[in-house]
PDB file of C-alpha atoms and ligand atoms in Angstrom:
ATOM      1  CA  MET J   3       4.130 -19.642   1.846  1.00 55.00           C
ATOM      2  CA  ALA J   4       6.415 -20.317   4.754  1.00 63.00           C
ATOM      3  CA  PRO J   5       5.617 -18.708   8.101  1.00 81.00           C
ATOM      4  CA  THR J   6       6.595 -15.051   8.183  1.00 86.00           C
ATOM      5  CA  ALA J   7       7.862 -12.958  11.092  1.00 90.00           C
ATOM      6  CA  ALA J   8       5.682  -9.921  11.800  1.00 93.00           C
ATOM      7  CA  LEU J   9       4.841  -7.289  14.400  1.00 94.00           C
ATOM      8  CA  ALA J  10       1.224  -7.263  15.492  1.00 96.00           C
ATOM      9  CA  ALA J  11      -1.178  -5.419  17.753  1.00 97.00           C
ATOM     10  CA  ARG J  12      -3.244  -7.855  19.773  1.00 97.00           C
ATOM     11  CA  ASP J  13      -5.465  -5.260  21.479  1.00 97.00           C
ATOM     12  CA  ALA J  14      -6.173  -1.523  21.516  1.00 97.00           C
ATOM     13  CA  SER J  15      -3.197  -0.659  23.762  1.00 96.00           C
ATOM     14  CA  GLY J  16      -1.164   0.541  20.781  1.00 93.00           C
ATOM     15  CA  HIS J  17       1.679  -1.878  21.475  1.00 95.00           C
ATOM     16  CA  LEU J  18       3.112  -4.147  18.793  1.00 95.00           C
ATOM     17  CA  ALA J  19       4.732  -7.493  19.596  1.00 96.00           C
ATOM     18  CA  PRO J  20       6.328 -10.257  17.489  1.00 95.00           C
ATOM     19  CA  LEU J  21       3.936 -12.672  15.814  1.00 95.00           C
ATOM     20  CA  THR J  22       4.540 -15.439  13.300  1.00 94.00           C
ATOM     21  CA  ILE J  23       1.976 -15.287  10.530  1.00 90.00           C
ATOM     22  CA  THR J  24       1.233 -17.514   7.574  1.00 84.00           C
ATOM     23  CA  ARG J  25       0.440 -15.595   4.460  1.00 73.00           C
ATOM     24  CA  SER J  26      -2.700 -16.756   2.734  1.00 61.00           C
ATOM     25  CA  THR J  27      -2.509 -17.140  -0.992  1.00 56.00           C
ATOM     26  CA  GLY J  28      -5.922 -18.746  -1.166  1.00 44.00           C
ATOM     27  CA  SER J  29      -7.733 -15.707  -2.472  1.00 44.00           C
ATOM     28  CA  TYR J  30      -5.226 -15.362  -5.254  1.00 45.00           C
ATOM     29  CA  CYS J  31      -5.734 -18.854  -6.652  1.00 38.00           C
ATOM     30  CA  GLN J  32      -7.466 -17.462  -9.698  1.00 39.00           C
ATOM     31  CA  PHE J  33      -4.604 -15.021 -10.218  1.00 41.00           C
ATOM     32  CA  ILE J  34      -1.779 -16.972  -8.648  1.00 48.00           C
ATOM     33  CA  CYS J  35       0.291 -17.096 -11.798  1.00 53.00           C
ATOM     34  CA  ALA J  36       0.296 -13.294 -11.771  1.00 58.00           C
ATOM     35  CA  ASP J  37       1.450 -13.004  -8.168  1.00 66.00           C
ATOM     36  CA  VAL J  38       4.686 -11.404  -7.067  1.00 69.00           C
ATOM     37  CA  ALA J  39       6.534 -12.615  -3.936  1.00 70.00           C
ATOM     38  CA  ILE J  40       8.334  -9.808  -2.204  1.00 67.00           C
ATOM     39  CA  LYS J  41      10.890  -9.465   0.589  1.00 74.00           C
ATOM     40  CA  ILE J  42       9.955  -6.430   2.676  1.00 74.00           C
ATOM     41  CA  LEU J  43      12.837  -4.079   3.484  1.00 81.00           C
ATOM     42  CA  TYR J  44      11.176  -0.864   4.679  1.00 82.00           C
ATOM     43  CA  CYS J  45       7.714   0.215   5.774  1.00 87.00           C
ATOM     44  CA  GLY J  46       6.477   3.670   6.729  1.00 88.00           C
ATOM     45  CA  ILE J  47       4.013   4.433   9.489  1.00 89.00           C
ATOM     46  CA  CYS J  48       0.760   6.198   8.664  1.00 92.00           C
ATOM     47  CA  HIS J  49      -1.718   7.701  11.103  1.00 92.00           C
ATOM     48  CA  SER J  50      -4.266   5.201   9.770  1.00 94.00           C
ATOM     49  CA  ASP J  51      -2.002   2.506  11.250  1.00 95.00           C
ATOM     50  CA  LEU J  52      -2.433   4.107  14.668  1.00 95.00           C
ATOM     51  CA  HIS J  53      -6.199   4.523  14.231  1.00 96.00           C
ATOM     52  CA  ILE J  54      -6.589   0.851  13.386  1.00 97.00           C
ATOM     53  CA  ILE J  55      -4.230  -0.748  15.907  1.00 96.00           C
ATOM     54  CA  GLU J  56      -5.847   1.338  18.676  1.00 97.00           C
ATOM     55  CA  ASN J  57      -9.287   0.455  17.271  1.00 97.00           C
ATOM     56  CA  GLU J  58     -10.320   4.107  16.985  1.00 97.00           C
ATOM     57  CA  TRP J  59     -12.399   3.238  13.915  1.00 96.00           C
ATOM     58  CA  ASN J  60     -13.998   0.247  15.685  1.00 96.00           C
ATOM     59  CA  ASN J  61     -12.981  -2.099  12.907  1.00 96.00           C
ATOM     60  CA  ALA J  62      -9.787  -3.748  14.182  1.00 97.00           C
ATOM     61  CA  MET J  63      -9.598  -7.492  13.568  1.00 97.00           C
ATOM     62  CA  TYR J  64      -6.861  -8.523  16.007  1.00 97.00           C
ATOM     63  CA  PRO J  65      -4.157  -9.510  15.620  1.00 97.00           C
ATOM     64  CA  VAL J  66      -3.492  -6.526  13.353  1.00 97.00           C
ATOM     65  CA  VAL J  67      -0.208  -6.353  11.417  1.00 95.00           C
ATOM     66  CA  PRO J  68      -0.188  -2.721  10.207  1.00 96.00           C
ATOM     67  CA  GLY J  69       1.841  -1.030   7.483  1.00 95.00           C
ATOM     68  CA  HIS J  70       0.826   0.088   4.001  1.00 95.00           C
ATOM     69  CA  GLU J  71       3.836   2.091   2.868  1.00 93.00           C
ATOM     70  CA  ILE J  72       5.966  -0.851   1.870  1.00 92.00           C
ATOM     71  CA  ALA J  73       9.263  -0.860  -0.025  1.00 89.00           C
ATOM     72  CA  ARG J  74      10.552  -4.194  -1.146  1.00 85.00           C
ATOM     73  CA  VAL J  75      12.568  -6.359  -3.503  1.00 88.00           C
ATOM     74  CA  VAL J  76      10.900  -8.999  -5.649  1.00 88.00           C
ATOM     75  CA  THR J  77      12.098 -12.527  -4.833  1.00 85.00           C
ATOM     76  CA  GLU J  78       9.894 -14.621  -7.116  1.00 83.00           C
ATOM     77  CA  VAL J  79       7.182 -14.128  -9.727  1.00 83.00           C
ATOM     78  CA  GLY J  80       4.375 -16.266 -11.092  1.00 81.00           C
ATOM     79  CA  LYS J  81       4.626 -17.492 -14.662  1.00 80.00           C
ATOM     80  CA  ASN J  82       2.082 -14.985 -15.982  1.00 82.00           C
ATOM     81  CA  VAL J  83       3.728 -11.944 -14.389  1.00 86.00           C
ATOM     82  CA  THR J  84       4.758  -9.520 -17.116  1.00 88.00           C
ATOM     83  CA  LYS J  85       5.740  -6.346 -15.275  1.00 91.00           C
ATOM     84  CA  PHE J  86       8.282  -7.589 -12.739  1.00 90.00           C
ATOM     85  CA  LYS J  87      11.135 -10.009 -12.240  1.00 89.00           C
ATOM     86  CA  ALA J  88      13.215 -11.167  -9.272  1.00 88.00           C
ATOM     87  CA  GLY J  89      15.450  -8.379  -7.970  1.00 90.00           C
ATOM     88  CA  ASP J  90      13.164  -5.508  -9.014  1.00 91.00           C
ATOM     89  CA  ARG J  91      12.720  -2.731  -6.446  1.00 92.00           C
ATOM     90  CA  VAL J  92       9.013  -2.264  -5.833  1.00 92.00           C
ATOM     91  CA  GLY J  93       6.404  -0.845  -3.500  1.00 93.00           C
ATOM     92  CA  VAL J  94       2.928  -1.757  -2.293  1.00 93.00           C
ATOM     93  CA  GLY J  95       0.501   0.775  -0.848  1.00 94.00           C
ATOM     94  CA  CYS J  96      -2.924   0.621   0.769  1.00 94.00           C
ATOM     95  CA  MET J  97      -4.550  -2.111  -1.318  1.00 94.00           C
ATOM     96  CA  VAL J  98      -3.566  -5.599  -2.467  1.00 92.00           C
ATOM     97  CA  ASN J  99      -6.540  -6.613  -4.591  1.00 91.00           C
ATOM     98  CA  SER J 100      -9.931  -5.668  -6.007  1.00 94.00           C
ATOM     99  CA  CYS J 101     -12.488  -7.267  -8.314  1.00 93.00           C
ATOM    100  CA  GLN J 102     -10.386  -6.120 -11.306  1.00 92.00           C
ATOM    101  CA  SER J 103     -13.473  -6.120 -13.536  1.00 94.00           C
ATOM    102  CA  CYS J 104     -15.934  -3.387 -12.485  1.00 97.00           C
ATOM    103  CA  ASP J 105     -16.235   0.064 -14.068  1.00 97.00           C
ATOM    104  CA  ARG J 106     -14.167   1.607 -11.282  1.00 96.00           C
ATOM    105  CA  CYS J 107     -11.355  -0.900 -11.683  1.00 96.00           C
ATOM    106  CA  ASP J 108     -11.432  -0.460 -15.472  1.00 96.00           C
ATOM    107  CA  GLU J 109     -10.986   3.299 -15.010  1.00 94.00           C
ATOM    108  CA  GLY J 110      -8.024   2.872 -12.689  1.00 91.00           C
ATOM    109  CA  PHE J 111      -9.990   3.740  -9.572  1.00 92.00           C
ATOM    110  CA  GLU J 112      -9.519   0.401  -7.840  1.00 94.00           C
ATOM    111  CA  ASN J 113      -9.576   2.326  -4.570  1.00 93.00           C
ATOM    112  CA  HIS J 114     -13.322   2.876  -5.184  1.00 95.00           C
ATOM    113  CA  CYS J 115     -14.027  -0.779  -6.048  1.00 96.00           C
ATOM    114  CA  ARG J 116     -16.715  -2.331  -3.857  1.00 96.00           C
ATOM    115  CA  SER J 117     -14.524  -5.427  -3.534  1.00 95.00           C
ATOM    116  CA  ILE J 118     -11.316  -3.651  -2.587  1.00 96.00           C
ATOM    117  CA  ILE J 119      -8.963  -5.678  -0.377  1.00 94.00           C
ATOM    118  CA  PHE J 120      -6.879  -3.426   1.810  1.00 95.00           C
ATOM    119  CA  THR J 121      -3.278  -4.308   2.574  1.00 94.00           C
ATOM    120  CA  TYR J 122      -4.173  -5.215   6.147  1.00 95.00           C
ATOM    121  CA  ASN J 123      -7.215  -5.572   8.388  1.00 96.00           C
ATOM    122  CA  SER J 124      -9.283  -6.549   5.366  1.00 95.00           C
ATOM    123  CA  VAL J 125     -11.052  -9.830   4.661  1.00 92.00           C
ATOM    124  CA  ASP J 126      -9.839 -11.776   1.652  1.00 84.00           C
ATOM    125  CA  PRO J 127     -12.392 -13.675  -0.434  1.00 81.00           C
ATOM    126  CA  ASP J 128     -11.130 -16.872   1.227  1.00 78.00           C
ATOM    127  CA  GLY J 129     -12.169 -15.471   4.612  1.00 84.00           C
ATOM    128  CA  THR J 130      -8.706 -14.793   5.996  1.00 85.00           C
ATOM    129  CA  VAL J 131      -7.628 -11.379   7.245  1.00 91.00           C
ATOM    130  CA  THR J 132      -4.840  -9.564   5.391  1.00 92.00           C
ATOM    131  CA  TYR J 133      -1.607  -8.573   7.135  1.00 93.00           C
ATOM    132  CA  GLY J 134       0.440  -5.462   6.384  1.00 93.00           C
ATOM    133  CA  GLY J 135       4.023  -4.484   5.875  1.00 92.00           C
ATOM    134  CA  TYR J 136       5.360  -4.863   9.390  1.00 93.00           C
ATOM    135  CA  SER J 137       6.505  -8.305   8.349  1.00 91.00           C
ATOM    136  CA  ARG J 138       9.237  -9.984   6.343  1.00 87.00           C
ATOM    137  CA  SER J 139       7.459 -10.890   3.126  1.00 85.00           C
ATOM    138  CA  VAL J 140       4.185 -10.819   1.252  1.00 85.00           C
ATOM    139  CA  VAL J 141       2.600 -12.040  -1.981  1.00 85.00           C
ATOM    140  CA  VAL J 142       0.658  -9.505  -4.041  1.00 87.00           C
ATOM    141  CA  HIS J 143      -0.974  -9.537  -7.472  1.00 88.00           C
ATOM    142  CA  GLU J 144       1.230  -7.592  -9.880  1.00 89.00           C
ATOM    143  CA  ARG J 145      -1.557  -5.073 -10.587  1.00 92.00           C
ATOM    144  CA  PHE J 146      -1.069  -3.699  -7.068  1.00 93.00           C
ATOM    145  CA  VAL J 147       2.719  -3.510  -7.169  1.00 92.00           C
ATOM    146  CA  VAL J 148       4.523  -0.345  -8.341  1.00 92.00           C
ATOM    147  CA  ARG J 149       8.096   0.015  -9.524  1.00 92.00           C
ATOM    148  CA  PHE J 150      10.564   2.254  -7.698  1.00 90.00           C
ATOM    149  CA  PRO J 151      12.675   4.508  -9.935  1.00 91.00           C
ATOM    150  CA  ASP J 152      16.342   3.468  -9.858  1.00 89.00           C
ATOM    151  CA  ALA J 153      17.426   6.746  -8.273  1.00 91.00           C
ATOM    152  CA  MET J 154      14.876   6.644  -5.446  1.00 90.00           C
ATOM    153  CA  PRO J 155      16.093   5.150  -2.149  1.00 90.00           C
ATOM    154  CA  LEU J 156      13.625   2.543  -0.877  1.00 89.00           C
ATOM    155  CA  ASP J 157      13.586   3.917   2.661  1.00 88.00           C
ATOM    156  CA  GLN J 158      12.899   7.498   1.575  1.00 88.00           C
ATOM    157  CA  GLY J 159      10.383   6.481  -1.065  1.00 89.00           C
ATOM    158  CA  ALA J 160       8.223   4.248   1.138  1.00 91.00           C
ATOM    159  CA  PRO J 161       6.039   7.110   2.503  1.00 92.00           C
ATOM    160  CA  LEU J 162       4.988   7.934  -1.058  1.00 93.00           C
ATOM    161  CA  LEU J 163       2.909   4.732  -1.063  1.00 93.00           C
ATOM    162  CA  CYS J 164       0.226   6.300   1.162  1.00 95.00           C
ATOM    163  CA  ALA J 165       1.044   9.836   2.302  1.00 93.00           C
ATOM    164  CA  GLY J 166       2.447  10.641  -1.132  1.00 94.00           C
ATOM    165  CA  ILE J 167      -0.283   9.218  -3.348  1.00 94.00           C
ATOM    166  CA  THR J 168      -3.008  10.630  -1.093  1.00 94.00           C
ATOM    167  CA  VAL J 169      -1.980  14.190  -2.026  1.00 94.00           C
ATOM    168  CA  TYR J 170      -0.391  13.512  -5.438  1.00 95.00           C
ATOM    169  CA  SER J 171      -3.524  11.929  -6.921  1.00 93.00           C
ATOM    170  CA  PRO J 172      -5.962  14.811  -6.149  1.00 92.00           C
ATOM    171  CA  MET J 173      -3.371  17.416  -7.119  1.00 93.00           C
ATOM    172  CA  LYS J 174      -3.021  15.788 -10.536  1.00 92.00           C
ATOM    173  CA  TYR J 175      -6.758  15.076 -10.882  1.00 91.00           C
ATOM    174  CA  HIS J 176      -7.767  18.678 -10.129  1.00 91.00           C
ATOM    175  CA  GLY J 177      -5.031  20.288 -12.216  1.00 91.00           C
ATOM    176  CA  LEU J 178      -2.966  21.443  -9.262  1.00 90.00           C
ATOM    177  CA  ASN J 179       0.234  20.515 -11.019  1.00 90.00           C
ATOM    178  CA  ALA J 180       0.704  23.493 -13.355  1.00 89.00           C
ATOM    179  CA  PRO J 181       3.738  25.796 -13.072  1.00 92.00           C
ATOM    180  CA  GLY J 182       2.810  29.233 -11.765  1.00 91.00           C
ATOM    181  CA  LYS J 183      -0.503  28.216 -10.185  1.00 92.00           C
ATOM    182  CA  HIS J 184      -0.969  29.039  -6.534  1.00 92.00           C
ATOM    183  CA  VAL J 185      -1.622  26.293  -4.029  1.00 90.00           C
ATOM    184  CA  GLY J 186      -2.385  26.428  -0.309  1.00 91.00           C
ATOM    185  CA  VAL J 187      -1.755  23.563   2.088  1.00 91.00           C
ATOM    186  CA  LEU J 188      -3.583  23.432   5.406  1.00 91.00           C
ATOM    187  CA  GLY J 189      -1.563  21.499   7.956  1.00 90.00           C
ATOM    188  CA  LEU J 190       2.032  20.411   7.422  1.00 90.00           C
ATOM    189  CA  GLY J 191       1.793  16.892   8.760  1.00 88.00           C
ATOM    190  CA  GLY J 192       2.630  13.600   7.114  1.00 88.00           C
ATOM    191  CA  LEU J 193       0.586  14.444   4.008  1.00 92.00           C
ATOM    192  CA  GLY J 194       0.839  18.228   3.953  1.00 93.00           C
ATOM    193  CA  HIS J 195       4.602  18.423   3.837  1.00 92.00           C
ATOM    194  CA  VAL J 196       4.640  15.982   0.922  1.00 93.00           C
ATOM    195  CA  ALA J 197       2.075  18.201  -0.868  1.00 94.00           C
ATOM    196  CA  VAL J 198       4.490  21.119  -0.493  1.00 94.00           C
ATOM    197  CA  LYS J 199       7.260  19.015  -2.031  1.00 94.00           C
ATOM    198  CA  PHE J 200       5.038  18.044  -4.962  1.00 95.00           C
ATOM    199  CA  ALA J 201       3.975  21.690  -5.422  1.00 95.00           C
ATOM    200  CA  LYS J 202       7.631  22.700  -5.561  1.00 95.00           C
ATOM    201  CA  ALA J 203       8.364  19.935  -8.072  1.00 94.00           C
ATOM    202  CA  PHE J 204       5.384  21.133 -10.171  1.00 94.00           C
ATOM    203  CA  ARG J 205       6.887  24.673  -9.932  1.00 94.00           C
ATOM    204  CA  MET J 206       3.769  26.044  -8.284  1.00 92.00           C
ATOM    205  CA  LYS J 207       3.655  29.156  -6.110  1.00 89.00           C
TER     206      LYS J 207
HETATM  207 ZN1   ZN U  21      -1.900   5.437   5.148  1.00 58.58          ZN
HETATM  208 ZN1   ZN U  22     -13.674  -3.481  -9.038  1.00 58.58          ZN
END
């Protein structure tokens, strides 16, 4: 890919500054025909972004380009891509790849795969470090791209890619999506307030 403009943290100060990155597609060689090239339009900010750029989890691999609530438009697709075409409105969340063949991946729990590749600050199989959504474009395997509903604005929908799914998934998994059930939410932060919105949509009390 061509060089891509990005914002990166170079140390634990918490400041981001412009950086030109080159997106690696090396790790996707085996899947490259199923890759989707995407122009990034919006990206949310998650508290995990702050933890990582300030190295509070002691795992920052500087320079860090954060951002894993990414709303985008597809610009190009590989010849084996079946789910998307150029112009589609899509999102990418916290992960961009996994082994795609273990029991966890087969069950749709790629987030528990031992070979998960996070959207940024993660090491690709080719040894390069992934960069997140605070940049102009990215290439992602279609398995890790989701479609935005036509009626959902990209800017307002972007936070669903991390804050949203982080509460939506357990609510669905544990049956907390039934009308009339009671639900309690501790803490109305980035995730909690979205949980309240989901609970309302599920017609919970
Ligand atoms: Zn997040
Ligand atoms: Zn796996």
